[in-house]
């Protein structure tokens, strides 16, 4: 579609320090992104500016320096730690005589490598096409040529219009397929709601240790690595919690500052697990100097996907990298858990985490001892179905004595279903 230089594996990285907080990025994070993409970093060019330059993003002198570095190190791609406009990309490619990628394109490339499920691949392609469409509209002038010549006169479209039309068609088709997948997910969520199984969703900055924690709690064997965006496709597993019973734990894609907007939009369906959760487990890498900034960035994305109202439990992870920090639960003035200190890698504090989860979910739980007449088989069946029975026995008169723990929403639901209200069976 484009006459562009081929990208290779030898990259020169460009990082600009801006005085403006809005444009600030982290060089270490760029190096981790590059390594996650499987690219070899052969050199770094840094500079400082107050604001981006219209033509090259960096000043013309710095742009010449980048071109000289590319030539000297025989690099075949330049990766900017910032978002570039299509014209800046084009101008830099002309000057450096190699492929130029910005931060958004790099993240999209990593996502394309990581997507495993059908849905994940569709979402990544959608984000890539949306990103590409902006490059079509404002970039590459060679696409403006009118088709011409004997046998080539078409419907009067320019090449650019044809490409736009093809893109629009592909985007439409992907959205249709994603809608189908979303309906299936919605069905799964509805059936879990009907069964009233609480859902816990792991959220956090990329590489905070979510998948390692997920594996430690569920023994699921999900791919976990010390790299950014190791997890892309959501994974759900059932876990058993004392006094609560079954719960669903969801591992989701990690967030990152200035996450490309198209990606947030494309992953709306996946991130819905987060919106619908009873509790968010916000996993934080406490060994990272920038953990406060990372937490703010995660909360920003949660706000963007309308999940900011869901209750959070902060999981302070990687305490094995901190001196003198032991596993513990921090509580608020009412004694409710607000933070749990753990090391997922070394399996430290996981029991405390489960205890905190039980307490958080138990706030929505009811505990009762019921005396159910032998004739009321319907109540008996419903209680067994919910798997909420802790202990049971029989009186000499044949009545069934049962100790139950269930979500208060379950209690109200069954109470409406049965002929004799459950509250009549409570042992006082």
PDB file of C-alpha atoms in Angstrom, residues 285-411:
ATOM      1  CA  UNK A 285       5.052  -3.094  41.252  1.00  0.00           C
ATOM      2  CA  UNK A 286       6.166  -1.417  44.498  1.00  0.00           C
ATOM      3  CA  UNK A 287       9.832  -1.943  43.581  1.00  0.00           C
ATOM      4  CA  UNK A 288       9.394   0.498  40.661  1.00  0.00           C
ATOM      5  CA  UNK A 289      10.406   4.071  41.524  1.00  0.00           C
ATOM      6  CA  UNK A 290       7.517   5.356  39.415  1.00  0.00           C
ATOM      7  CA  UNK A 291       4.810   3.239  41.043  1.00  0.00           C
ATOM      8  CA  UNK A 292       2.678   6.283  42.017  1.00  0.00           C
ATOM      9  CA  UNK A 293       2.737   7.624  38.449  1.00  0.00           C
ATOM     10  CA  UNK A 294       1.897   4.121  37.152  1.00  0.00           C
ATOM     11  CA  UNK A 295      -1.086   3.879  39.523  1.00  0.00           C
ATOM     12  CA  UNK A 296      -2.365   7.240  38.258  1.00  0.00           C
ATOM     13  CA  UNK A 297      -2.021   6.045  34.640  1.00  0.00           C
ATOM     14  CA  UNK A 298      -3.994   2.865  35.396  1.00  0.00           C
ATOM     15  CA  UNK A 299      -6.747   4.858  37.129  1.00  0.00           C
ATOM     16  CA  UNK A 300      -6.878   7.161  34.102  1.00  0.00           C
ATOM     17  CA  UNK A 301      -7.545   4.200  31.763  1.00  0.00           C
ATOM     18  CA  UNK A 302     -10.109   2.768  34.230  1.00  0.00           C
ATOM     19  CA  UNK A 303     -11.838   6.138  34.129  1.00  0.00           C
ATOM     20  CA  UNK A 304     -11.779   6.008  30.309  1.00  0.00           C
ATOM     21  CA  UNK A 305     -13.480   2.592  30.216  1.00  0.00           C
ATOM     22  CA  UNK A 306     -16.039   3.559  32.928  1.00  0.00           C
ATOM     23  CA  UNK A 307     -14.613   1.145  35.518  1.00  0.00           C
ATOM     24  CA  UNK A 308     -13.549   3.832  38.017  1.00  0.00           C
ATOM     25  CA  UNK A 309     -16.592   3.135  40.255  1.00  0.00           C
ATOM     26  CA  UNK A 310     -15.669  -0.535  40.841  1.00  0.00           C
ATOM     27  CA  UNK A 311     -14.187  -1.113  44.358  1.00  0.00           C
ATOM     28  CA  UNK A 312     -10.390  -1.670  44.382  1.00  0.00           C
ATOM     29  CA  UNK A 313      -8.023  -3.678  46.551  1.00  0.00           C
ATOM     30  CA  UNK A 314      -4.397  -2.591  46.048  1.00  0.00           C
ATOM     31  CA  UNK A 315      -1.914  -5.488  45.710  1.00  0.00           C
ATOM     32  CA  UNK A 316       1.616  -4.239  46.524  1.00  0.00           C
ATOM     33  CA  UNK A 317       3.650  -6.790  44.540  1.00  0.00           C
ATOM     34  CA  UNK A 318       7.405  -7.630  44.267  1.00  0.00           C
ATOM     35  CA  UNK A 319       8.133  -7.034  47.987  1.00  0.00           C
ATOM     36  CA  UNK A 320      11.035  -9.534  47.611  1.00  0.00           C
ATOM     37  CA  UNK A 321      12.893  -6.636  45.904  1.00  0.00           C
ATOM     38  CA  UNK A 322      12.312  -4.308  48.865  1.00  0.00           C
ATOM     39  CA  UNK A 323      14.340  -4.376  52.093  1.00  0.00           C
ATOM     40  CA  UNK A 324      12.594  -5.346  55.311  1.00  0.00           C
ATOM     41  CA  UNK A 325       9.056  -5.534  53.873  1.00  0.00           C
ATOM     42  CA  UNK A 326       7.018  -8.529  55.003  1.00  0.00           C
ATOM     43  CA  UNK A 327       3.616  -9.741  53.749  1.00  0.00           C
ATOM     44  CA  UNK A 328       0.772  -7.925  55.562  1.00  0.00           C
ATOM     45  CA  UNK A 329      -2.744  -6.491  55.157  1.00  0.00           C
ATOM     46  CA  UNK A 330      -3.313  -2.728  55.539  1.00  0.00           C
ATOM     47  CA  UNK A 331      -6.810  -1.773  56.735  1.00  0.00           C
ATOM     48  CA  UNK A 332      -8.932   1.381  56.802  1.00  0.00           C
ATOM     49  CA  UNK A 333     -10.455   2.902  59.972  1.00  0.00           C
ATOM     50  CA  UNK A 334     -13.367   0.426  59.748  1.00  0.00           C
ATOM     51  CA  UNK A 335     -10.993  -2.553  59.627  1.00  0.00           C
ATOM     52  CA  UNK A 336     -11.678  -3.319  55.935  1.00  0.00           C
ATOM     53  CA  UNK A 337      -8.668  -4.455  53.825  1.00  0.00           C
ATOM     54  CA  UNK A 338      -7.347  -1.741  51.459  1.00  0.00           C
ATOM     55  CA  UNK A 339      -3.821  -3.040  50.625  1.00  0.00           C
ATOM     56  CA  UNK A 340      -2.095  -6.434  50.648  1.00  0.00           C
ATOM     57  CA  UNK A 341       1.714  -6.747  50.446  1.00  0.00           C
ATOM     58  CA  UNK A 342       2.826  -9.842  48.495  1.00  0.00           C
ATOM     59  CA  UNK A 343       5.508 -11.378  46.297  1.00  0.00           C
ATOM     60  CA  UNK A 344       3.764 -13.371  43.553  1.00  0.00           C
ATOM     61  CA  UNK A 345       7.124 -14.655  42.257  1.00  0.00           C
ATOM     62  CA  UNK A 346       8.077 -16.154  45.644  1.00  0.00           C
ATOM     63  CA  UNK A 347       4.537 -17.123  46.686  1.00  0.00           C
ATOM     64  CA  UNK A 348       4.699 -14.843  49.741  1.00  0.00           C
ATOM     65  CA  UNK A 349       1.544 -13.368  51.249  1.00  0.00           C
ATOM     66  CA  UNK A 350      -0.869 -15.298  48.994  1.00  0.00           C
ATOM     67  CA  UNK A 351      -2.748 -16.680  52.042  1.00  0.00           C
ATOM     68  CA  UNK A 352      -3.163 -13.123  53.321  1.00  0.00           C
ATOM     69  CA  UNK A 353      -4.410 -12.053  49.896  1.00  0.00           C
ATOM     70  CA  UNK A 354      -7.039 -14.815  49.891  1.00  0.00           C
ATOM     71  CA  UNK A 355      -8.063 -13.781  53.418  1.00  0.00           C
ATOM     72  CA  UNK A 356      -8.442 -10.147  52.257  1.00  0.00           C
ATOM     73  CA  UNK A 357     -10.472 -11.253  49.205  1.00  0.00           C
ATOM     74  CA  UNK A 358     -12.759 -13.303  51.453  1.00  0.00           C
ATOM     75  CA  UNK A 359     -13.271 -10.279  53.728  1.00  0.00           C
ATOM     76  CA  UNK A 360     -13.969  -7.922  50.807  1.00  0.00           C
ATOM     77  CA  UNK A 361     -16.503 -10.267  49.237  1.00  0.00           C
ATOM     78  CA  UNK A 362     -17.976 -11.269  52.597  1.00  0.00           C
ATOM     79  CA  UNK A 363     -19.168  -7.694  53.075  1.00  0.00           C
ATOM     80  CA  UNK A 364     -21.694  -8.649  50.420  1.00  0.00           C
ATOM     81  CA  UNK A 365     -22.354 -12.038  52.056  1.00  0.00           C
ATOM     82  CA  UNK A 366     -25.049 -13.345  54.413  1.00  0.00           C
ATOM     83  CA  UNK A 367     -24.517 -16.137  56.971  1.00  0.00           C
ATOM     84  CA  UNK A 368     -27.522 -17.977  58.437  1.00  0.00           C
ATOM     85  CA  UNK A 369     -28.547 -21.244  60.062  1.00  0.00           C
ATOM     86  CA  UNK A 370     -31.803 -22.451  58.531  1.00  0.00           C
ATOM     87  CA  UNK A 371     -34.250 -25.082  59.744  1.00  0.00           C
ATOM     88  CA  UNK A 372     -35.975 -26.353  56.576  1.00  0.00           C
ATOM     89  CA  UNK A 373     -39.029 -28.673  56.710  1.00  0.00           C
ATOM     90  CA  UNK A 374     -38.520 -32.069  55.055  1.00  0.00           C
ATOM     91  CA  UNK A 375     -41.367 -31.221  52.658  1.00  0.00           C
ATOM     92  CA  UNK A 376     -39.592 -28.177  51.150  1.00  0.00           C
ATOM     93  CA  UNK A 377     -37.421 -29.889  48.522  1.00  0.00           C
ATOM     94  CA  UNK A 378     -37.244 -26.763  46.332  1.00  0.00           C
ATOM     95  CA  UNK A 379     -35.241 -24.748  48.899  1.00  0.00           C
ATOM     96  CA  UNK A 380     -32.989 -27.728  49.439  1.00  0.00           C
ATOM     97  CA  UNK A 381     -32.312 -28.037  45.690  1.00  0.00           C
ATOM     98  CA  UNK A 382     -31.584 -24.302  45.291  1.00  0.00           C
ATOM     99  CA  UNK A 383     -29.124 -24.274  48.212  1.00  0.00           C
ATOM    100  CA  UNK A 384     -27.233 -27.283  46.834  1.00  0.00           C
ATOM    101  CA  UNK A 385     -27.178 -25.674  43.398  1.00  0.00           C
ATOM    102  CA  UNK A 386     -25.495 -22.546  44.836  1.00  0.00           C
ATOM    103  CA  UNK A 387     -22.838 -24.608  46.615  1.00  0.00           C
ATOM    104  CA  UNK A 388     -23.307 -22.406  49.685  1.00  0.00           C
ATOM    105  CA  UNK A 389     -23.717 -25.089  52.376  1.00  0.00           C
ATOM    106  CA  UNK A 390     -21.081 -25.096  55.125  1.00  0.00           C
ATOM    107  CA  UNK A 391     -22.621 -27.655  57.492  1.00  0.00           C
ATOM    108  CA  UNK A 392     -25.819 -29.702  57.619  1.00  0.00           C
ATOM    109  CA  UNK A 393     -27.655 -32.130  59.875  1.00  0.00           C
ATOM    110  CA  UNK A 394     -31.150 -33.354  60.848  1.00  0.00           C
ATOM    111  CA  UNK A 395     -33.412 -32.906  63.859  1.00  0.00           C
ATOM    112  CA  UNK A 396     -35.313 -35.870  65.328  1.00  0.00           C
ATOM    113  CA  UNK A 397     -38.487 -34.398  63.807  1.00  0.00           C
ATOM    114  CA  UNK A 398     -36.909 -34.844  60.331  1.00  0.00           C
ATOM    115  CA  UNK A 399     -36.232 -31.162  59.688  1.00  0.00           C
ATOM    116  CA  UNK A 400     -33.036 -30.225  57.863  1.00  0.00           C
ATOM    117  CA  UNK A 401     -30.634 -27.938  59.761  1.00  0.00           C
ATOM    118  CA  UNK A 402     -28.198 -26.187  57.435  1.00  0.00           C
ATOM    119  CA  UNK A 403     -25.531 -23.487  57.845  1.00  0.00           C
ATOM    120  CA  UNK A 404     -25.193 -21.345  54.703  1.00  0.00           C
ATOM    121  CA  UNK A 405     -22.975 -18.542  53.361  1.00  0.00           C
ATOM    122  CA  UNK A 406     -24.035 -16.786  50.161  1.00  0.00           C
ATOM    123  CA  UNK A 407     -24.040 -13.424  48.396  1.00  0.00           C
ATOM    124  CA  UNK A 408     -26.816 -11.188  49.714  1.00  0.00           C
ATOM    125  CA  UNK A 409     -28.095 -10.879  46.106  1.00  0.00           C
ATOM    126  CA  UNK A 410     -28.455 -14.716  46.033  1.00  0.00           C
ATOM    127  CA  UNK A 411     -30.383 -14.624  49.281  1.00  0.00           C
TER     128      UNK A 411
END
